Amino acid sequence: MNYDSTRSAPAEGTVRTLSQSELPLLHDHLLRLDRTSRYDRFHGFMDDGFIKRYAEKCANDGTVIIAYFEDGTVRGAAELHRPDQSPDGEPEIAFSVERSARRNGVGSILFRKLIAEARARGYRSLRITTGAQNQAMRALASKFGAKLTFRHGESTGSIDLARHGQPELVPATTVAPLEAARAIADLNRAYWQMVFKMYGWGRAA
């Protein structure tokens, strides 16, 4: 995944799991990735033919695709691959976000929703692999508890869902600026309550 962790504005799209009939939207999304993003997502530049075969495989092997939509178009995707598709029996996850949708928290939104989906399926851990040069993805994975090790030009890590304590987002709802405003208000309220308590000014309203 190619993800910019510097936020500039809250995401304003919707997040939901794609139905089987909608899985071709993953193909269209991956084709829109620019060269650098495609390189980071697949740990090397892959041509359109590879993208088509990869998307078809995901559509046929039970991969869960959680998509971020803007104006009806998929601009980001989180993939949850079944454990029987992995050589070590651990479900693997992957992410991609188009350049136009970056710097607004889409990666974190998709990560939380994917973890909720994995827990619902009874998975105990998740494996993530990213290129050594993809610093943004490595930072995001670490934020969500992945312990990454570097080997053969890749960073590979595992997330222990039993110990992972990140809050889950409301599934498949609009991620609106109002939510960000409420979060800021809650933070301000908590801050002033702490100040009032420190200086003995009584209880904050």
mmCIF file of C-alpha atoms in Angstrom:
data_model
loop_
_atom_site.group_PDB
_atom_site.id
_atom_site.type_symbol
_atom_site.label_atom_id
_atom_site.label_comp_id
_atom_site.label_asym_id
_atom_site.label_seq_id
_atom_site.Cartn_x
_atom_site.Cartn_y
_atom_site.Cartn_z
ATOM 1 C CA MET A 1 0.000 0.000 0.000
ATOM 2 C CA ASN A 2 1.054 3.574 -0.603
ATOM 3 C CA TYR A 3 -0.319 5.680 2.234
ATOM 4 C CA ASP A 4 0.534 9.168 3.440
ATOM 5 C CA SER A 5 0.163 9.313 7.216
ATOM 6 C CA THR A 6 0.096 13.136 7.257
ATOM 7 C CA ARG A 7 -3.539 14.074 7.555
ATOM 8 C CA SER A 8 -4.956 17.231 5.984
ATOM 9 C CA ALA A 9 -8.738 16.665 6.184
ATOM 10 C CA PRO A 10 -11.116 13.957 7.383
ATOM 11 C CA ALA A 11 -12.304 11.479 4.785
ATOM 12 C CA GLU A 12 -15.769 12.158 3.429
ATOM 13 C CA GLY A 13 -16.520 8.918 1.603
ATOM 14 C CA THR A 14 -18.141 5.659 2.673
ATOM 15 C CA VAL A 15 -16.598 2.357 3.715
ATOM 16 C CA ARG A 16 -18.205 -1.025 3.158
ATOM 17 C CA THR A 17 -17.453 -4.595 2.146
ATOM 18 C CA LEU A 18 -17.863 -5.346 -1.544
ATOM 19 C CA SER A 19 -20.410 -7.946 -2.560
ATOM 20 C CA GLN A 20 -19.390 -10.724 -4.927
ATOM 21 C CA SER A 21 -20.917 -8.919 -7.912
ATOM 22 C CA GLU A 22 -18.948 -5.753 -7.059
ATOM 23 C CA LEU A 23 -15.507 -7.366 -6.916
ATOM 24 C CA PRO A 24 -14.589 -6.156 -10.443
ATOM 25 C CA LEU A 25 -14.396 -2.711 -8.809
ATOM 26 C CA LEU A 26 -11.167 -3.873 -7.175
ATOM 27 C CA HIS A 27 -9.687 -4.427 -10.637
ATOM 28 C CA ASP A 28 -10.620 -0.902 -11.723
ATOM 29 C CA HIS A 29 -9.210 0.594 -8.533
ATOM 30 C CA LEU A 30 -5.879 -1.223 -8.817
ATOM 31 C CA LEU A 31 -5.513 -0.154 -12.454
ATOM 32 C CA ARG A 32 -5.880 3.488 -11.397
ATOM 33 C CA LEU A 33 -2.904 3.279 -9.031
ATOM 34 C CA ASP A 34 0.011 5.318 -10.316
ATOM 35 C CA ARG A 35 3.309 3.592 -11.068
ATOM 36 C CA THR A 36 4.846 4.235 -7.646
ATOM 37 C CA SER A 37 1.702 3.157 -5.807
ATOM 38 C CA ARG A 38 1.470 -0.018 -7.865
ATOM 39 C CA TYR A 39 5.128 -0.753 -7.158
ATOM 40 C CA ASP A 40 4.597 -0.304 -3.424
ATOM 41 C CA ARG A 41 1.411 -2.370 -3.365
ATOM 42 C CA PHE A 42 2.874 -5.375 -5.162
ATOM 43 C CA HIS A 43 6.539 -4.910 -4.132
ATOM 44 C CA GLY A 44 7.501 -4.334 -7.752
ATOM 45 C CA PHE A 45 5.935 -2.823 -10.893
ATOM 46 C CA MET A 46 3.216 -5.065 -12.311
ATOM 47 C CA ASP A 47 1.602 -4.645 -15.720
ATOM 48 C CA ASP A 48 -2.130 -4.448 -16.420
ATOM 49 C CA GLY A 49 -2.293 -8.134 -17.267
ATOM 50 C CA PHE A 50 -1.022 -9.074 -13.815
ATOM 51 C CA ILE A 51 -3.551 -6.719 -12.183
ATOM 52 C CA LYS A 52 -6.389 -8.378 -14.098
ATOM 53 C CA ARG A 53 -5.292 -11.882 -13.085
ATOM 54 C CA TYR A 54 -4.787 -10.807 -9.479
ATOM 55 C CA ALA A 55 -8.261 -9.227 -9.210
ATOM 56 C CA GLU A 56 -9.857 -12.318 -10.771
ATOM 57 C CA LYS A 57 -8.072 -14.523 -8.247
ATOM 58 C CA CYS A 58 -9.378 -12.407 -5.363
ATOM 59 C CA ALA A 59 -12.894 -12.677 -6.790
ATOM 60 C CA ASN A 60 -12.673 -16.469 -6.887
ATOM 61 C CA ASP A 61 -10.772 -17.438 -3.740
ATOM 62 C CA GLY A 62 -12.931 -15.856 -1.042
ATOM 63 C CA THR A 63 -10.852 -12.733 -0.424
ATOM 64 C CA VAL A 64 -12.791 -10.096 1.515
ATOM 65 C CA ILE A 65 -12.497 -6.599 0.013
ATOM 66 C CA ILE A 66 -13.345 -3.608 2.203
ATOM 67 C CA ALA A 67 -13.596 -0.564 -0.033
ATOM 68 C CA TYR A 68 -13.483 3.174 0.482
ATOM 69 C CA PHE A 69 -15.856 4.951 -1.927
ATOM 70 C CA GLU A 70 -15.943 8.551 -3.103
ATOM 71 C CA ASP A 71 -18.817 9.506 -5.402
ATOM 72 C CA GLY A 72 -19.510 5.867 -6.163
ATOM 73 C CA THR A 73 -15.903 5.053 -7.120
ATOM 74 C CA VAL A 74 -13.549 2.840 -5.111
ATOM 75 C CA ARG A 75 -10.534 4.929 -4.129
ATOM 76 C CA GLY A 76 -9.071 2.642 -1.485
ATOM 77 C CA ALA A 77 -9.223 -1.051 -0.619
ATOM 78 C CA ALA A 78 -8.262 -3.367 2.218
ATOM 79 C CA GLU A 79 -7.879 -7.039 1.366
ATOM 80 C CA LEU A 80 -8.331 -9.906 3.819
ATOM 81 C CA HIS A 81 -7.019 -13.123 2.312
ATOM 82 C CA ARG A 82 -8.134 -16.463 3.696
ATOM 83 C CA PRO A 83 -5.618 -18.434 5.799
ATOM 84 C CA ASP A 84 -5.740 -21.403 3.408
ATOM 85 C CA GLN A 85 -4.335 -19.108 0.703
ATOM 86 C CA SER A 86 -1.186 -18.535 2.764
ATOM 87 C CA PRO A 87 1.742 -20.965 2.997
ATOM 88 C CA ASP A 88 1.921 -20.567 6.786
ATOM 89 C CA GLY A 89 -1.835 -20.714 7.397
ATOM 90 C CA GLU A 90 -2.016 -17.107 8.627
ATOM 91 C CA PRO A 91 -4.544 -14.773 6.972
ATOM 92 C CA GLU A 92 -2.775 -12.011 5.065
ATOM 93 C CA ILE A 93 -3.863 -8.412 4.627
ATOM 94 C CA ALA A 94 -3.022 -5.770 2.020
ATOM 95 C CA PHE A 95 -3.974 -2.148 1.355
ATOM 96 C CA SER A 96 -4.065 0.315 -1.521
ATOM 97 C CA VAL A 97 -5.178 3.943 -1.650
ATOM 98 C CA GLU A 98 -5.268 6.105 -4.763
ATOM 99 C CA ARG A 99 -3.246 9.287 -4.667
ATOM 100 C CA SER A 100 -6.339 11.529 -4.778
ATOM 101 C CA ALA A 101 -7.666 9.986 -1.533
ATOM 102 C CA ARG A 102 -4.525 10.176 0.568
ATOM 103 C CA ARG A 103 -3.670 12.383 3.533
ATOM 104 C CA ASN A 104 -7.170 12.125 5.014
ATOM 105 C CA GLY A 105 -7.038 9.029 7.208
ATOM 106 C CA VAL A 106 -8.339 6.474 4.709
ATOM 107 C CA GLY A 107 -5.606 3.977 5.583
ATOM 108 C CA SER A 108 -6.485 4.007 9.287
ATOM 109 C CA ILE A 109 -10.197 3.743 8.524
ATOM 110 C CA LEU A 110 -9.663 0.698 6.339
ATOM 111 C CA PHE A 111 -7.274 -0.870 8.843
ATOM 112 C CA ARG A 112 -9.785 -0.660 11.702
ATOM 113 C CA LYS A 113 -12.632 -2.013 9.612
ATOM 114 C CA LEU A 114 -10.488 -4.887 8.385
ATOM 115 C CA ILE A 115 -9.450 -5.820 11.925
ATOM 116 C CA ALA A 116 -13.113 -5.865 12.964
ATOM 117 C CA GLU A 117 -13.897 -8.168 10.026
ATOM 118 C CA ALA A 118 -11.005 -10.487 10.907
ATOM 119 C CA ARG A 119 -12.157 -10.738 14.507
ATOM 120 C CA ALA A 120 -15.708 -11.506 13.390
ATOM 121 C CA ARG A 121 -14.314 -14.430 11.408
ATOM 122 C CA GLY A 122 -12.477 -15.763 14.440
ATOM 123 C CA TYR A 123 -8.957 -15.023 13.202
ATOM 124 C CA ARG A 124 -6.373 -14.738 15.963
ATOM 125 C CA SER A 125 -3.613 -13.026 14.007
ATOM 126 C CA LEU A 126 -2.926 -11.294 10.702
ATOM 127 C CA ARG A 127 0.176 -11.153 8.549
ATOM 128 C CA ILE A 128 1.228 -8.087 6.589
ATOM 129 C CA THR A 129 4.110 -7.724 4.139
ATOM 130 C CA THR A 130 5.332 -4.483 2.612
ATOM 131 C CA GLY A 131 8.340 -3.285 0.672
ATOM 132 C CA ALA A 132 11.274 -1.977 2.664
ATOM 133 C CA GLN A 133 10.983 1.411 0.898
ATOM 134 C CA ASN A 134 7.312 1.878 1.826
ATOM 135 C CA GLN A 135 7.861 3.860 5.007
ATOM 136 C CA ALA A 136 4.247 5.060 5.234
ATOM 137 C CA MET A 137 2.812 1.556 5.217
ATOM 138 C CA ARG A 138 5.384 0.367 7.728
ATOM 139 C CA ALA A 139 4.428 3.233 10.043
ATOM 140 C CA LEU A 140 0.716 2.489 9.685
ATOM 141 C CA ALA A 141 1.220 -1.230 10.351
ATOM 142 C CA SER A 142 3.277 -0.439 13.448
ATOM 143 C CA LYS A 143 0.544 1.899 14.657
ATOM 144 C CA PHE A 144 -1.853 -1.041 14.637
ATOM 145 C CA GLY A 145 0.462 -3.356 16.534
ATOM 146 C CA ALA A 146 2.447 -5.096 13.814
ATOM 147 C CA LYS A 147 5.961 -6.110 14.816
ATOM 148 C CA LEU A 148 7.888 -5.851 11.558
ATOM 149 C CA THR A 149 11.109 -7.619 10.657
ATOM 150 C CA PHE A 150 13.220 -6.874 7.587
ATOM 151 C CA ARG A 151 14.377 -9.659 5.306
ATOM 152 C CA HIS A 152 15.106 -10.073 1.586
ATOM 153 C CA GLY A 153 14.020 -6.522 0.739
ATOM 154 C CA GLU A 154 10.653 -6.798 2.519
ATOM 155 C CA SER A 155 9.199 -5.971 5.914
ATOM 156 C CA THR A 156 6.956 -8.694 7.294
ATOM 157 C CA GLY A 157 4.965 -8.530 10.483
ATOM 158 C CA SER A 158 2.141 -10.139 12.416
ATOM 159 C CA ILE A 159 -0.715 -8.504 14.327
ATOM 160 C CA ASP A 160 -1.950 -10.392 17.393
ATOM 161 C CA LEU A 161 -5.700 -9.723 17.432
ATOM 162 C CA ALA A 162 -6.038 -11.055 20.973
ATOM 163 C CA ARG A 163 -3.815 -8.240 22.228
ATOM 164 C CA HIS A 164 -4.818 -5.581 19.730
ATOM 165 C CA GLY A 165 -6.863 -2.852 21.398
ATOM 166 C CA GLN A 166 -7.643 -0.374 18.657
ATOM 167 C CA PRO A 167 -11.295 0.815 18.663
ATOM 168 C CA GLU A 168 -13.462 -0.279 15.753
ATOM 169 C CA LEU A 169 -15.201 2.134 13.451
ATOM 170 C CA VAL A 170 -18.900 1.934 12.794
ATOM 171 C CA PRO A 171 -19.092 -0.411 9.794
ATOM 172 C CA ALA A 172 -20.135 0.829 6.373
ATOM 173 C CA THR A 173 -21.189 4.329 7.371
ATOM 174 C CA THR A 174 -20.261 7.747 6.062
ATOM 175 C CA VAL A 175 -17.026 9.139 7.456
ATOM 176 C CA ALA A 176 -18.105 12.738 7.796
ATOM 177 C CA PRO A 177 -16.418 15.934 9.018
ATOM 178 C CA LEU A 178 -19.027 16.040 11.810
ATOM 179 C CA GLU A 179 -17.390 13.005 13.397
ATOM 180 C CA ALA A 180 -14.027 14.767 13.435
ATOM 181 C CA ALA A 181 -15.624 17.854 15.019
ATOM 182 C CA ARG A 182 -17.164 15.710 17.763
ATOM 183 C CA ALA A 183 -13.816 14.088 18.451
ATOM 184 C CA ILE A 184 -12.149 17.498 18.800
ATOM 185 C CA ALA A 185 -14.924 18.669 21.132
ATOM 186 C CA ASP A 186 -14.491 15.586 23.318
ATOM 187 C CA LEU A 187 -10.740 16.194 23.479
ATOM 188 C CA ASN A 188 -11.224 19.839 24.475
ATOM 189 C CA ARG A 189 -13.744 18.849 27.153
ATOM 190 C CA ALA A 190 -11.367 16.273 28.620
ATOM 191 C CA TYR A 191 -8.529 18.816 28.637
ATOM 192 C CA TRP A 192 -10.481 21.461 30.535
ATOM 193 C CA GLN A 193 -11.765 18.914 33.032
ATOM 194 C CA MET A 194 -8.138 18.018 33.764
ATOM 195 C CA VAL A 195 -7.166 21.713 34.157
ATOM 196 C CA PHE A 196 -10.044 22.444 36.530
ATOM 197 C CA LYS A 197 -9.130 19.414 38.642
ATOM 198 C CA MET A 198 -5.434 20.382 38.808
ATOM 199 C CA TYR A 199 -6.139 23.919 40.019
ATOM 200 C CA GLY A 200 -9.050 23.019 42.286
ATOM 201 C CA TRP A 201 -11.513 25.261 40.452
ATOM 202 C CA GLY A 202 -14.331 22.839 40.872
ATOM 203 C CA ARG A 203 -15.865 20.537 38.342
ATOM 204 C CA ALA A 204 -15.912 21.611 34.698
ATOM 205 C CA ALA A 205 -19.273 21.819 33.000
#
